Coordinates of C-alpha atoms in Angstrom, one line a residue:
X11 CA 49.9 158.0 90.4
X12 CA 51.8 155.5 87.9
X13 CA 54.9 156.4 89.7
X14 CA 53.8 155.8 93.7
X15 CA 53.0 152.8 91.5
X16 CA 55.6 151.7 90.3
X17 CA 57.0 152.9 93.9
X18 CA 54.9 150.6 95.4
X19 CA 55.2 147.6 93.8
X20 CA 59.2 148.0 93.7
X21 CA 58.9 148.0 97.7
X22 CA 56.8 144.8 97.4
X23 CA 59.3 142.9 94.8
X24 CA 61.7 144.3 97.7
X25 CA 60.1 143.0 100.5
X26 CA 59.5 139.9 99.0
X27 CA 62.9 139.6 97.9
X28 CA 64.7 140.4 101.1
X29 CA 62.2 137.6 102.2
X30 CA 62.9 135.0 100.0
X31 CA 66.7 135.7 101.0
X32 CA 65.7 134.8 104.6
X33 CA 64.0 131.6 103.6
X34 CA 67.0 130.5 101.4
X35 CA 69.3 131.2 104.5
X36 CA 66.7 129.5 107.1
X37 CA 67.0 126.5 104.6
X38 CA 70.8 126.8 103.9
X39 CA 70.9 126.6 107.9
X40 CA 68.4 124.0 107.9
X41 CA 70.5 121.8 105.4
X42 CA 74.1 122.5 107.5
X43 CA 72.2 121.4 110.6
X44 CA 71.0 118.1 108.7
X45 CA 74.9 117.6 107.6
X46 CA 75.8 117.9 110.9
X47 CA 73.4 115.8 112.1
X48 CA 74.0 113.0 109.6
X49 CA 77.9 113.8 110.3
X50 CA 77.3 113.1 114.1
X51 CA 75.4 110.3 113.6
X52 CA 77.7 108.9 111.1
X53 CA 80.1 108.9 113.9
X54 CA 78.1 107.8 116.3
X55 CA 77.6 104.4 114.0
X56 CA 81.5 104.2 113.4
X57 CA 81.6 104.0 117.4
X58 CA 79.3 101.4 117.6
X59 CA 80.8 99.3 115.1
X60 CA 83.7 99.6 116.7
X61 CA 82.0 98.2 120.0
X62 CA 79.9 95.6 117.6
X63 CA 82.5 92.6 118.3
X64 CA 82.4 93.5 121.7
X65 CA 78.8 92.4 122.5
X66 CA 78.2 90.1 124.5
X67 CA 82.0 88.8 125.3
X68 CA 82.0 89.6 128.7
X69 CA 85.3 91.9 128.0
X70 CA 85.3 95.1 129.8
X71 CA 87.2 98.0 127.8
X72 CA 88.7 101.4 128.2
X73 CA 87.7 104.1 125.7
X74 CA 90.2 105.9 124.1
X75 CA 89.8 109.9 123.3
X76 CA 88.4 109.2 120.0
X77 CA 85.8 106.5 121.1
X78 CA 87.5 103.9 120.2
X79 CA 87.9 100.3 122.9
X80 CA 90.7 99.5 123.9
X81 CA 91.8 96.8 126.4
X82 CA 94.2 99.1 128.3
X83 CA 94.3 102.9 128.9
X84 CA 98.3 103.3 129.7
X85 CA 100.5 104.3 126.5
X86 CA 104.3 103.6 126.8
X87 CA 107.7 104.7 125.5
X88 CA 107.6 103.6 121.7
X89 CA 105.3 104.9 119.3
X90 CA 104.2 101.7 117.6
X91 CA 102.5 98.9 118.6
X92 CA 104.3 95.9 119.2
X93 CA 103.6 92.4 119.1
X94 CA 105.6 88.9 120.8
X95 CA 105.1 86.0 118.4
X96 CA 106.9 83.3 120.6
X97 CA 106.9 79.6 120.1
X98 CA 105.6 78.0 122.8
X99 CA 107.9 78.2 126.0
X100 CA 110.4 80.4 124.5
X101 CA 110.5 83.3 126.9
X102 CA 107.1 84.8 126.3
X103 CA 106.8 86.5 129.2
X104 CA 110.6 86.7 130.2
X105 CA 110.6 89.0 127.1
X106 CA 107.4 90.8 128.3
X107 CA 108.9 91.8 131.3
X108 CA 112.1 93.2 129.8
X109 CA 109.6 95.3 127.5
X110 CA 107.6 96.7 130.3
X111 CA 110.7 97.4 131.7
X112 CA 111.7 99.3 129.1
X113 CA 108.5 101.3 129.3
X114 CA 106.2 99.8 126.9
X115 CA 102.7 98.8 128.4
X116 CA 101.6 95.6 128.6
X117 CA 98.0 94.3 127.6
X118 CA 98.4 91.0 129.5
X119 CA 96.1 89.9 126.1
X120 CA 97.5 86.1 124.9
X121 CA 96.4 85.8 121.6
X122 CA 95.3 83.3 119.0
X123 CA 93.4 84.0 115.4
X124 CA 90.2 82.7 117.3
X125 CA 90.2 84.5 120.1
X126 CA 92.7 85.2 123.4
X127 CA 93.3 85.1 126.7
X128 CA 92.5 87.8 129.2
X129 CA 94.9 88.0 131.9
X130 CA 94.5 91.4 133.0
X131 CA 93.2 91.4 136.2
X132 CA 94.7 87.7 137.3
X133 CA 97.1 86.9 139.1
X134 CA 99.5 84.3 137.8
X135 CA 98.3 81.3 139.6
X136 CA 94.5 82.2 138.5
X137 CA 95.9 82.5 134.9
X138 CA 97.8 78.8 134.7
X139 CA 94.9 77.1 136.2
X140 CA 91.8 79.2 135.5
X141 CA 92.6 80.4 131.5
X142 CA 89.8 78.5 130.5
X143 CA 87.7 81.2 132.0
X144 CA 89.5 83.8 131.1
X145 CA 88.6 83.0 127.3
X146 CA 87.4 86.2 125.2
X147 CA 86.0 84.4 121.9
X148 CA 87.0 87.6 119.5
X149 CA 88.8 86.9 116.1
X150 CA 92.3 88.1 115.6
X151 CA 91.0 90.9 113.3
X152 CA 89.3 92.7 116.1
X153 CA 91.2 91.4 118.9
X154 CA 94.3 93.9 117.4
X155 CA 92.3 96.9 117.0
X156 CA 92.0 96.6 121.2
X157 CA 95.9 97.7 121.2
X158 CA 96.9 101.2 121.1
X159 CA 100.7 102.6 119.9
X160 CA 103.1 101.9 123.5
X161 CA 101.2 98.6 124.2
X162 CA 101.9 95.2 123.4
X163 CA 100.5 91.9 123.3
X164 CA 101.5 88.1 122.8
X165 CA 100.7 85.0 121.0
X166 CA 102.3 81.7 119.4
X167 CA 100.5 83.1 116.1
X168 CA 101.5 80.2 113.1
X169 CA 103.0 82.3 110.6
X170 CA 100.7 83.1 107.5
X171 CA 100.6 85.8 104.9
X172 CA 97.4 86.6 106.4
X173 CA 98.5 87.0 109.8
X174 CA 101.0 88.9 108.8
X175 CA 98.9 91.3 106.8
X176 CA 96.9 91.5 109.9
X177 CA 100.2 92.9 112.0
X178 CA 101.4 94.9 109.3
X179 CA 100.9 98.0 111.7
X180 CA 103.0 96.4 114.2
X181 CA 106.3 96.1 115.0
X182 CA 107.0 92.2 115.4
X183 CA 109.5 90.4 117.9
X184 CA 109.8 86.7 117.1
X185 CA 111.1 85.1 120.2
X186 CA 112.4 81.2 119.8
X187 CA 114.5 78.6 121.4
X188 CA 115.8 75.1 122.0
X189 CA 112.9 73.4 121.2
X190 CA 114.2 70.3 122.8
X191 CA 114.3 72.7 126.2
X192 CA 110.9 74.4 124.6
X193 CA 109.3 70.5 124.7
X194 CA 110.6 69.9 128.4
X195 CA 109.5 73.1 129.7
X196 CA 106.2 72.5 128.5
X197 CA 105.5 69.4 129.9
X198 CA 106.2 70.7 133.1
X199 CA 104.0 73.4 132.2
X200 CA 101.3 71.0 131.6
X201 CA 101.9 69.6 134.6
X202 CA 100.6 72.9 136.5
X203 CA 96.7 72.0 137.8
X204 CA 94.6 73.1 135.0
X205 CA 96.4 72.5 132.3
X206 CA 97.6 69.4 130.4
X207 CA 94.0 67.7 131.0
X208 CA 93.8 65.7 127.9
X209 CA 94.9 63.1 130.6
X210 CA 96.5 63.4 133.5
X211 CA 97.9 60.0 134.2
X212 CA 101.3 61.2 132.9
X213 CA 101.2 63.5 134.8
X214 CA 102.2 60.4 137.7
X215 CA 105.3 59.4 136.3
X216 CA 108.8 59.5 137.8
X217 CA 111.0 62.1 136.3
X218 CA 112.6 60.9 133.2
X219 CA 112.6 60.1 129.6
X220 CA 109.4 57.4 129.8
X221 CA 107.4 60.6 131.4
X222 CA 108.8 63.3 128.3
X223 CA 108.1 60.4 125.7
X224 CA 104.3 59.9 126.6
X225 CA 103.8 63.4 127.2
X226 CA 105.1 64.2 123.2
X227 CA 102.7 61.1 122.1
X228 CA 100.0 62.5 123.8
X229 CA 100.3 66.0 122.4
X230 CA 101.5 65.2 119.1
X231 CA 99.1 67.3 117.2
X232 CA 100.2 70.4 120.0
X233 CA 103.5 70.1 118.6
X234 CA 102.4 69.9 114.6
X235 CA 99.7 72.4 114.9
X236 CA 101.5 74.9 117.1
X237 CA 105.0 74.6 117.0
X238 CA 106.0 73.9 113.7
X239 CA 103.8 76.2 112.0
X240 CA 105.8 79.2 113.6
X241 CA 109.1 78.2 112.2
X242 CA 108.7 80.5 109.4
X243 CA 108.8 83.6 111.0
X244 CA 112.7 83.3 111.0
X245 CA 112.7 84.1 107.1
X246 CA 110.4 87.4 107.7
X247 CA 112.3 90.4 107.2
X248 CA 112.1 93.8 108.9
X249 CA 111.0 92.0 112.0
X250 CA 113.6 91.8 115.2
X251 CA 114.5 88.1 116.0
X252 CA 115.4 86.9 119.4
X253 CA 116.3 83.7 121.7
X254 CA 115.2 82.8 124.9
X255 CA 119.2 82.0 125.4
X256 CA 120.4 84.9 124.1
X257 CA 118.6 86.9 126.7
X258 CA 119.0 84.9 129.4
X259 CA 122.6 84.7 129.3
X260 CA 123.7 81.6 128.0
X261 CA 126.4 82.9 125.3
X262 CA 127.8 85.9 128.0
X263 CA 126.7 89.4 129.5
X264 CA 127.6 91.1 125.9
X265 CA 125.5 88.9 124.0
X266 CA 122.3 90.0 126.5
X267 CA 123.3 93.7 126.5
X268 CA 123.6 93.5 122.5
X269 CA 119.8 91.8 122.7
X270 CA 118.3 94.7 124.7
X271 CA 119.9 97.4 122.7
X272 CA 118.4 95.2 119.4
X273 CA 115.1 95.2 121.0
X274 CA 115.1 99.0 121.9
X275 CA 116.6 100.4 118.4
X276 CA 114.0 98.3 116.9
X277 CA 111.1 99.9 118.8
X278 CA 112.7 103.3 118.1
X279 CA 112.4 103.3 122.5
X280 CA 114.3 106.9 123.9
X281 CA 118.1 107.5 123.7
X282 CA 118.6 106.6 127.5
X283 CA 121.5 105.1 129.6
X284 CA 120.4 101.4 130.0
X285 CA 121.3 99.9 133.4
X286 CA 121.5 96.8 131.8
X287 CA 122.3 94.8 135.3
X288 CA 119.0 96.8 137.0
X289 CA 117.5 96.1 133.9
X290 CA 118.3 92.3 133.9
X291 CA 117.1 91.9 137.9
X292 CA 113.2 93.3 137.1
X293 CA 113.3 90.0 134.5
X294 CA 114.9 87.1 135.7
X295 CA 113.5 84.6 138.0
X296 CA 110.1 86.4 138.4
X297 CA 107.0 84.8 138.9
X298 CA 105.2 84.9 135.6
X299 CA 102.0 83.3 134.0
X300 CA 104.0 80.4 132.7
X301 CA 107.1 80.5 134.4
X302 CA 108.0 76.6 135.4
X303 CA 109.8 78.4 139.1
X304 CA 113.5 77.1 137.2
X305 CA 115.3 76.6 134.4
X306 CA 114.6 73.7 132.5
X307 CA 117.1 70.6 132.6
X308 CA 116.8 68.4 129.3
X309 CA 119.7 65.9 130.4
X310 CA 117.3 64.6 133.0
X311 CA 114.3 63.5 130.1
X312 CA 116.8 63.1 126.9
X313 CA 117.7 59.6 125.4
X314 CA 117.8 58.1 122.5
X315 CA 114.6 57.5 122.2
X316 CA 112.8 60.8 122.9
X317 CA 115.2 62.2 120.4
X318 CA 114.0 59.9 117.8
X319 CA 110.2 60.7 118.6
X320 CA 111.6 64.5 118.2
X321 CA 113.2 64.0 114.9
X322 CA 109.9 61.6 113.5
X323 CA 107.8 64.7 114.7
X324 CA 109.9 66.8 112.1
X325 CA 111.5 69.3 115.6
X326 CA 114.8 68.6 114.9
X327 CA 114.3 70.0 111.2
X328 CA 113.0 73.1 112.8
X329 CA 115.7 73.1 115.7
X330 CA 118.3 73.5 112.5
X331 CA 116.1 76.5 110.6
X332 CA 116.3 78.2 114.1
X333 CA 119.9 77.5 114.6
X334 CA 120.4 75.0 116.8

């Protein structure tokens, strides 16, 4: 009797045993589930932080594999991501057509540290005279996440140790110029309907000096607050640093071949055979956002007096740092 017992009860601890083992696994289950749950929704709020500076800007977005927005869904030839600081009227877009050219994807996003310019789905005419519309008020910080490795953007971004901690995971082409040509082409940039509105009287004046001069008075602060606070870009290393005249073919065919070979060893683009003369006719004299339909001709505004205004407005002392 004491042993059917002891029997007994040792089938009971067992019973209760081999239940207790399927509790502790239900739980264990229960308690992977929960991870998994709280992984996933962990996630799920990464995602919508990532979308967070996107509310309400009126920016439509393409979402990449992992979740992420991005402003276009095409990846190109380099590996990086790549970014055009250009002083004003220095061949931003000339230089964005060589690099779509060259198989990199363009974002058609203009940038600024306080927001940029959508010009994705505009044509060039709607992007001179409508950009005001075409506004997306998101900071630089965000604004750079939107680009994906094969894309590129633009801006005239002043350089800044912060901006350039910003673009650290980009590879950086400074494009500059003649600013005296820079200042020329962008009065007759101004002079495009819809821009240049801080008064358009100038606007009137016979071609010459007396129009060149009142347009640089008028956009002084332009010229101190936009301008000049690029210079500095030439004294960053590891970045690749290029003219408007060097690629438009002021100093010979060499010179422009050597520019485009720069360009694609810097963005580590595929060992191909360049046609640089096929190359060369996708880029020049195309319509572009900012493109003035001709090459600008400073003999017809320069005097005496528009260069002193340029030297007084510190240009010239740039013009030097850049070379010129």
């Amino acid at each position: 009797l004491k042993n059917q017992q002891i029997k007994e009860l040792q089938n009971t601890f067992q019973e209760s045993q081999n239940h207790l083992v399927k509790e502790i696994d239900l739980k264990n289950q229960q308690i992977e589930e929960l991870q998994s749950t709280s992984q996933e929704l962990q996630n799920c709020l990464k995602i919508i932080q990532n979308f967070n500076p996107l509310i309400n800007k009126n920016f439509s977005v393409f979402i990449s594999d992992n979740y992420y927005p991005l402003a276009w869904h095409k990846k190109g030839q380099t590996l990086h991501k790549v970014f055009i600081a250009s002083i004003p009227k220095s061949g931003t877009y000339l230089y964005s057509l060589l690099l779509k050219s060259m198989g990199v994807e363009q974002t058609n996003m203009h940038l600024s540290e306080i927001g940029f310019s959508d010009y994705r789905f505009t044509t060039p005419k709607q992007a001179r005279e409508d950009y005001f519309k075409l506004t997306v008020n998101i900071p630089l910080n965000e604004s750079l996440k939107l680009i994906s490795p094969g894309q590129f953007a633009v801006g005239h971004l002043p350089y800044s140790q912060n901006v350039v901690e910003l673009l650290k995971d980009f590879k950086i082409i400074f494009v500059y110029r003649d600013l005296r040509d820079a200042v020329v082409s962008h009065m007759h940039f101004f002079s495009h309907p819809g821009r240049g509105q801080l008064d358009s009287a100038w606007k009137l004046r016979e071609d010459g000096p007396e129009k060149l001069l009142t347009f640089m008075k008028l956009y002084k602060e332009m010229f101190l607050n936009l301008y000049i606070p690029m210079i500095d870009w030439v004294n960053e290393k590891d970045i690749c640093k290029v003219s408007f005249e060097e690629l438009y073919g002021d100093y010979g065919a060499e010179v422009t071949y050597k520019t485009i070979d720069k360009i694609k060893d810097y963005l580590e683009l595929p060992e191909t055979i360049i046609d640089y003369k096929g190359l060369l006719t996708q880029v020049m004299g195309v319509e572009t956002t900012t493109w003035s339909g001709q090459r600008t001709n400073r003999n017809l505004y320069w005097n005496k007096k528009v260069s002193e205004y340029f030297v007084d407005l510190g240009l010239d002392t740039c013009n030097q740092r850049l070379g010129y």
